[in-house]
DNA sequence: GTCGATTATCTCGATCGTCGAGAGAATAGC
DNA sequence: GCTATTCTCTCGACGATCGAGATAATCGAC
């Protein structure tokens, strides 16, 4: 029987290392963890064709509006993003990544992506299918512990 | 051909959710992320039979000695740890988790461990072996991006 | 035993990120 | 136009972190 605890430890270790990659990006570019999380969120949105607004970014990284303003001030001053008023709703501020920030992110995280993909080449489709099922199952199990109200199996009230 | 990018995304998603579990523990117990990381480190050391000192904890969570002092002040005031001088080397301060903190941690993270292990019961030994190999490979690839000096393939000085 | 060098931790002042409360600006409905 | 709503920003305060230096204990040499 394979040791289940060892696999759980491996998952945690992988998480720690993946965190360290973001940490490293932050150090190299003189940013803090929140700034990196925000850039990643903006980058992900850009990939999906969407542009984030200040408010949506605050919701995404769980920050107050005051903190988002300070965060965007830092990123803008460093030249990583631009703020522009939305033409349709001029209350909104839409965020766009600068080309240099986009390139820096692509180099850092794209390189990781490339290495991960290369490492996956050693696996058959069947094996990757097993891994995929495993990751989905584990994420589901973890998710049930990461939400505020787990079951709430109450009837009355 | 299985989509390699999807697997990379699943890994990231799993990481985010696992992070959220720690975040949730922090919120429930009125701690911040650093405090939780420190408690986990102390807990892990305790599991291995070792007792952490203030200095080793600082190295583990990458904090200055000044920050470690403040961190331990918070944890001690909250009743999560005790500080005692080492009998052999009285310069050292050894850290011990209180029973209540140990129980709280066991309940929170032990419950997750139980669910993960339960979810693994659906897999054959062969499948788990594949998953294990995959996790080790991916962690290795990620690790090469999380360290300050990646290759340094220079010959002369 | 006691002197200096070393190690481990703590104290102090300053900096930076975050928040709550409220202000400012634009929009939508009447 | 007026009011309510939405979105972002400003301000003052708090808390976590750091660098530099202080305090205390240990070790080795004499």
PDB file of C-alpha atoms in Angstrom, chain A:
ATOM      1  CA  UNK A   1       0.000   0.000   0.000  1.00  0.00           C
ATOM      2  CA  UNK A   2       1.335   3.389  -1.010  1.00  0.00           C
ATOM      3  CA  UNK A   3       1.849   5.826   1.820  1.00  0.00           C
ATOM      4  CA  UNK A   4      -0.981   8.337   1.660  1.00  0.00           C
ATOM      5  CA  UNK A   5       0.683  10.658   4.133  1.00  0.00           C
ATOM      6  CA  UNK A   6       3.753  10.929   1.954  1.00  0.00           C
ATOM      7  CA  UNK A   7       1.632  12.087  -0.946  1.00  0.00           C
ATOM      8  CA  UNK A   8      -0.015  14.725   1.231  1.00  0.00           C
ATOM      9  CA  UNK A   9       3.428  15.928   2.265  1.00  0.00           C
ATOM     10  CA  UNK A  10       4.493  16.076  -1.366  1.00  0.00           C
ATOM     11  CA  UNK A  11       1.488  18.237  -2.145  1.00  0.00           C
ATOM     12  CA  UNK A  12       2.404  20.610   0.637  1.00  0.00           C
ATOM     13  CA  UNK A  13       6.007  20.716  -0.469  1.00  0.00           C
ATOM     14  CA  UNK A  14       4.979  21.487  -4.024  1.00  0.00           C
ATOM     15  CA  UNK A  15       2.825  24.315  -2.714  1.00  0.00           C
ATOM     16  CA  UNK A  16       5.709  25.761  -0.745  1.00  0.00           C
ATOM     17  CA  UNK A  17       8.011  25.695  -3.764  1.00  0.00           C
ATOM     18  CA  UNK A  18       5.423  27.211  -6.052  1.00  0.00           C
ATOM     19  CA  UNK A  19       4.968  29.966  -3.501  1.00  0.00           C
ATOM     20  CA  UNK A  20       8.706  30.497  -3.502  1.00  0.00           C
ATOM     21  CA  UNK A  21       8.643  31.081  -7.260  1.00  0.00           C
ATOM     22  CA  UNK A  22       6.308  34.013  -6.748  1.00  0.00           C
ATOM     23  CA  UNK A  23       8.420  35.195  -3.861  1.00  0.00           C
ATOM     24  CA  UNK A  24      11.480  35.147  -6.064  1.00  0.00           C
ATOM     25  CA  UNK A  25       9.750  37.124  -8.788  1.00  0.00           C
ATOM     26  CA  UNK A  26       8.826  39.674  -6.140  1.00  0.00           C
ATOM     27  CA  UNK A  27      12.392  40.000  -4.894  1.00  0.00           C
ATOM     28  CA  UNK A  28      13.881  40.294  -8.364  1.00  0.00           C
ATOM     29  CA  UNK A  29      11.499  43.087  -9.294  1.00  0.00           C
ATOM     30  CA  UNK A  30      11.382  44.864  -5.935  1.00  0.00           C
ATOM     31  CA  UNK A  31       7.763  43.998  -5.237  1.00  0.00           C
ATOM     32  CA  UNK A  32       5.942  42.504  -2.292  1.00  0.00           C
ATOM     33  CA  UNK A  33       3.709  39.451  -2.301  1.00  0.00           C
ATOM     34  CA  UNK A  34       0.507  41.397  -2.694  1.00  0.00           C
ATOM     35  CA  UNK A  35       1.874  43.253  -5.694  1.00  0.00           C
ATOM     36  CA  UNK A  36       2.754  39.968  -7.355  1.00  0.00           C
ATOM     37  CA  UNK A  37      -0.655  38.490  -6.645  1.00  0.00           C
ATOM     38  CA  UNK A  38      -2.230  41.575  -8.171  1.00  0.00           C
ATOM     39  CA  UNK A  39      -0.023  41.444 -11.264  1.00  0.00           C
ATOM     40  CA  UNK A  40      -0.820  37.774 -11.731  1.00  0.00           C
ATOM     41  CA  UNK A  41      -4.527  38.517 -11.429  1.00  0.00           C
ATOM     42  CA  UNK A  42      -4.276  41.315 -13.990  1.00  0.00           C
ATOM     43  CA  UNK A  43      -2.195  39.088 -16.249  1.00  0.00           C
ATOM     44  CA  UNK A  44      -4.686  36.237 -16.025  1.00  0.00           C
ATOM     45  CA  UNK A  45      -7.508  38.589 -16.847  1.00  0.00           C
ATOM     46  CA  UNK A  46      -5.577  39.953 -19.813  1.00  0.00           C
ATOM     47  CA  UNK A  47      -5.024  36.408 -21.086  1.00  0.00           C
ATOM     48  CA  UNK A  48      -8.762  35.829 -20.919  1.00  0.00           C
ATOM     49  CA  UNK A  49      -9.351  38.999 -22.921  1.00  0.00           C
ATOM     50  CA  UNK A  50     -10.855  40.833 -19.946  1.00  0.00           C
ATOM     51  CA  UNK A  51      -9.551  44.023 -18.396  1.00  0.00           C
ATOM     52  CA  UNK A  52      -9.721  44.287 -14.636  1.00  0.00           C
ATOM     53  CA  UNK A  53     -10.985  47.370 -12.857  1.00  0.00           C
ATOM     54  CA  UNK A  54      -9.681  48.597  -9.524  1.00  0.00           C
ATOM     55  CA  UNK A  55     -12.713  47.289  -7.696  1.00  0.00           C
ATOM     56  CA  UNK A  56     -12.642  43.830  -9.255  1.00  0.00           C
ATOM     57  CA  UNK A  57      -8.968  43.548  -8.492  1.00  0.00           C
ATOM     58  CA  UNK A  58      -9.657  44.386  -4.859  1.00  0.00           C
ATOM     59  CA  UNK A  59     -12.234  41.604  -4.733  1.00  0.00           C
ATOM     60  CA  UNK A  60      -9.832  39.196  -6.428  1.00  0.00           C
ATOM     61  CA  UNK A  61      -6.973  39.712  -3.996  1.00  0.00           C
ATOM     62  CA  UNK A  62      -9.255  40.475  -1.014  1.00  0.00           C
ATOM     63  CA  UNK A  63      -8.122  44.008  -0.272  1.00  0.00           C
ATOM     64  CA  UNK A  64      -9.944  47.143   0.808  1.00  0.00           C
ATOM     65  CA  UNK A  65     -10.402  49.924  -1.666  1.00  0.00           C
ATOM     66  CA  UNK A  66      -7.866  52.064   0.190  1.00  0.00           C
ATOM     67  CA  UNK A  67      -5.283  49.299  -0.090  1.00  0.00           C
ATOM     68  CA  UNK A  68      -6.050  48.830  -3.772  1.00  0.00           C
ATOM     69  CA  UNK A  69      -5.384  52.503  -4.406  1.00  0.00           C
ATOM     70  CA  UNK A  70      -2.015  52.285  -2.658  1.00  0.00           C
ATOM     71  CA  UNK A  71      -1.244  49.052  -4.488  1.00  0.00           C
ATOM     72  CA  UNK A  72      -2.018  50.581  -7.875  1.00  0.00           C
ATOM     73  CA  UNK A  73       0.021  53.673  -6.985  1.00  0.00           C
ATOM     74  CA  UNK A  74       3.022  51.424  -6.368  1.00  0.00           C
ATOM     75  CA  UNK A  75       2.556  49.405  -9.531  1.00  0.00           C
ATOM     76  CA  UNK A  76       1.962  52.498 -11.641  1.00  0.00           C
ATOM     77  CA  UNK A  77       4.968  54.324 -10.246  1.00  0.00           C
ATOM     78  CA  UNK A  78       7.105  51.273 -11.001  1.00  0.00           C
ATOM     79  CA  UNK A  79       5.798  51.317 -14.559  1.00  0.00           C
ATOM     80  CA  UNK A  80       4.093  47.936 -14.397  1.00  0.00           C
ATOM     81  CA  UNK A  81       0.551  49.094 -15.113  1.00  0.00           C
ATOM     82  CA  UNK A  82      -1.410  51.978 -16.560  1.00  0.00           C
ATOM     83  CA  UNK A  83      -4.669  53.366 -15.184  1.00  0.00           C
ATOM     84  CA  UNK A  84      -7.236  54.590 -17.679  1.00  0.00           C
ATOM     85  CA  UNK A  85     -10.811  55.685 -17.190  1.00  0.00           C
ATOM     86  CA  UNK A  86     -13.397  53.424 -18.756  1.00  0.00           C
ATOM     87  CA  UNK A  87     -15.045  55.239 -21.661  1.00  0.00           C
ATOM     88  CA  UNK A  88     -18.441  53.651 -21.019  1.00  0.00           C
ATOM     89  CA  UNK A  89     -18.561  54.174 -17.264  1.00  0.00           C
ATOM     90  CA  UNK A  90     -16.214  56.954 -16.325  1.00  0.00           C
ATOM     91  CA  UNK A  91     -16.356  56.059 -12.626  1.00  0.00           C
ATOM     92  CA  UNK A  92     -14.361  52.945 -13.378  1.00  0.00           C
ATOM     93  CA  UNK A  93     -10.590  52.670 -13.658  1.00  0.00           C
ATOM     94  CA  UNK A  94      -9.443  49.911 -15.979  1.00  0.00           C
ATOM     95  CA  UNK A  95      -6.009  48.425 -15.540  1.00  0.00           C
ATOM     96  CA  UNK A  96      -3.589  47.512 -18.296  1.00  0.00           C
ATOM     97  CA  UNK A  97      -0.226  45.901 -17.913  1.00  0.00           C
ATOM     98  CA  UNK A  98       2.726  47.628 -19.494  1.00  0.00           C
ATOM     99  CA  UNK A  99       4.624  45.748 -22.171  1.00  0.00           C
ATOM    100  CA  UNK A 100       7.705  45.517 -19.976  1.00  0.00           C
ATOM    101  CA  UNK A 101       5.740  43.984 -17.096  1.00  0.00           C
ATOM    102  CA  UNK A 102       4.051  41.586 -19.498  1.00  0.00           C
ATOM    103  CA  UNK A 103       7.421  40.528 -20.847  1.00  0.00           C
ATOM    104  CA  UNK A 104       8.937  40.135 -17.383  1.00  0.00           C
ATOM    105  CA  UNK A 105       6.034  37.986 -16.268  1.00  0.00           C
ATOM    106  CA  UNK A 106       6.132  35.895 -19.405  1.00  0.00           C
ATOM    107  CA  UNK A 107       9.826  35.276 -18.994  1.00  0.00           C
ATOM    108  CA  UNK A 108       9.595  34.316 -15.341  1.00  0.00           C
ATOM    109  CA  UNK A 109       6.426  32.250 -15.284  1.00  0.00           C
ATOM    110  CA  UNK A 110       6.582  31.226 -18.917  1.00  0.00           C
ATOM    111  CA  UNK A 111       9.931  29.600 -18.245  1.00  0.00           C
ATOM    112  CA  UNK A 112       8.411  27.611 -15.432  1.00  0.00           C
ATOM    113  CA  UNK A 113       5.503  26.621 -17.626  1.00  0.00           C
ATOM    114  CA  UNK A 114       7.925  25.427 -20.293  1.00  0.00           C
ATOM    115  CA  UNK A 115       9.873  23.293 -17.814  1.00  0.00           C
ATOM    116  CA  UNK A 116       6.716  21.789 -16.361  1.00  0.00           C
ATOM    117  CA  UNK A 117       5.417  20.932 -19.799  1.00  0.00           C
ATOM    118  CA  UNK A 118       8.754  19.398 -20.720  1.00  0.00           C
ATOM    119  CA  UNK A 119       8.710  17.258 -17.595  1.00  0.00           C
ATOM    120  CA  UNK A 120       5.243  16.032 -18.516  1.00  0.00           C
ATOM    121  CA  UNK A 121       6.563  14.656 -21.772  1.00  0.00           C
ATOM    122  CA  UNK A 122       7.858  11.660 -19.831  1.00  0.00           C
ATOM    123  CA  UNK A 123       4.319  10.538 -19.109  1.00  0.00           C
ATOM    124  CA  UNK A 124       1.851   8.633 -21.223  1.00  0.00           C
ATOM    125  CA  UNK A 125      -1.616   9.998 -21.835  1.00  0.00           C
ATOM    126  CA  UNK A 126      -3.060   7.375 -19.523  1.00  0.00           C
ATOM    127  CA  UNK A 127      -0.724   8.400 -16.761  1.00  0.00           C
ATOM    128  CA  UNK A 128      -1.495  12.088 -17.208  1.00  0.00           C
ATOM    129  CA  UNK A 129      -5.184  11.265 -17.096  1.00  0.00           C
ATOM    130  CA  UNK A 130      -4.676   9.596 -13.714  1.00  0.00           C
ATOM    131  CA  UNK A 131      -2.730  12.610 -12.480  1.00  0.00           C
ATOM    132  CA  UNK A 132      -5.409  14.944 -13.704  1.00  0.00           C
ATOM    133  CA  UNK A 133      -8.135  13.017 -11.905  1.00  0.00           C
ATOM    134  CA  UNK A 134      -6.002  12.999  -8.772  1.00  0.00           C
ATOM    135  CA  UNK A 135      -5.400  16.736  -8.839  1.00  0.00           C
ATOM    136  CA  UNK A 136      -9.083  17.462  -9.363  1.00  0.00           C
ATOM    137  CA  UNK A 137     -10.056  15.164  -6.492  1.00  0.00           C
ATOM    138  CA  UNK A 138      -7.488  16.611  -4.122  1.00  0.00           C
ATOM    139  CA  UNK A 139      -8.369  20.185  -4.997  1.00  0.00           C
ATOM    140  CA  UNK A 140     -12.000  19.386  -4.309  1.00  0.00           C
ATOM    141  CA  UNK A 141     -11.177  17.910  -0.926  1.00  0.00           C
ATOM    142  CA  UNK A 142      -8.972  20.871  -0.043  1.00  0.00           C
ATOM    143  CA  UNK A 143     -11.597  23.320  -1.202  1.00  0.00           C
ATOM    144  CA  UNK A 144     -14.028  22.002   1.358  1.00  0.00           C
ATOM    145  CA  UNK A 145     -11.588  23.113   4.057  1.00  0.00           C
ATOM    146  CA  UNK A 146     -10.828  26.521   2.621  1.00  0.00           C
ATOM    147  CA  UNK A 147     -14.335  27.951   2.632  1.00  0.00           C
ATOM    148  CA  UNK A 148     -15.841  29.848   5.598  1.00  0.00           C
ATOM    149  CA  UNK A 149     -18.966  27.721   6.050  1.00  0.00           C
ATOM    150  CA  UNK A 150     -18.334  24.040   5.261  1.00  0.00           C
ATOM    151  CA  UNK A 151     -21.638  22.146   5.370  1.00  0.00           C
ATOM    152  CA  UNK A 152     -24.253  24.037   7.450  1.00  0.00           C
ATOM    153  CA  UNK A 153     -26.489  21.002   7.605  1.00  0.00           C
ATOM    154  CA  UNK A 154     -29.025  22.834   9.726  1.00  0.00           C
ATOM    155  CA  UNK A 155     -32.727  22.458   9.112  1.00  0.00           C
ATOM    156  CA  UNK A 156     -34.529  25.026  11.226  1.00  0.00           C
ATOM    157  CA  UNK A 157     -33.811  28.740  11.401  1.00  0.00           C
TER     158      UNK A 157
END
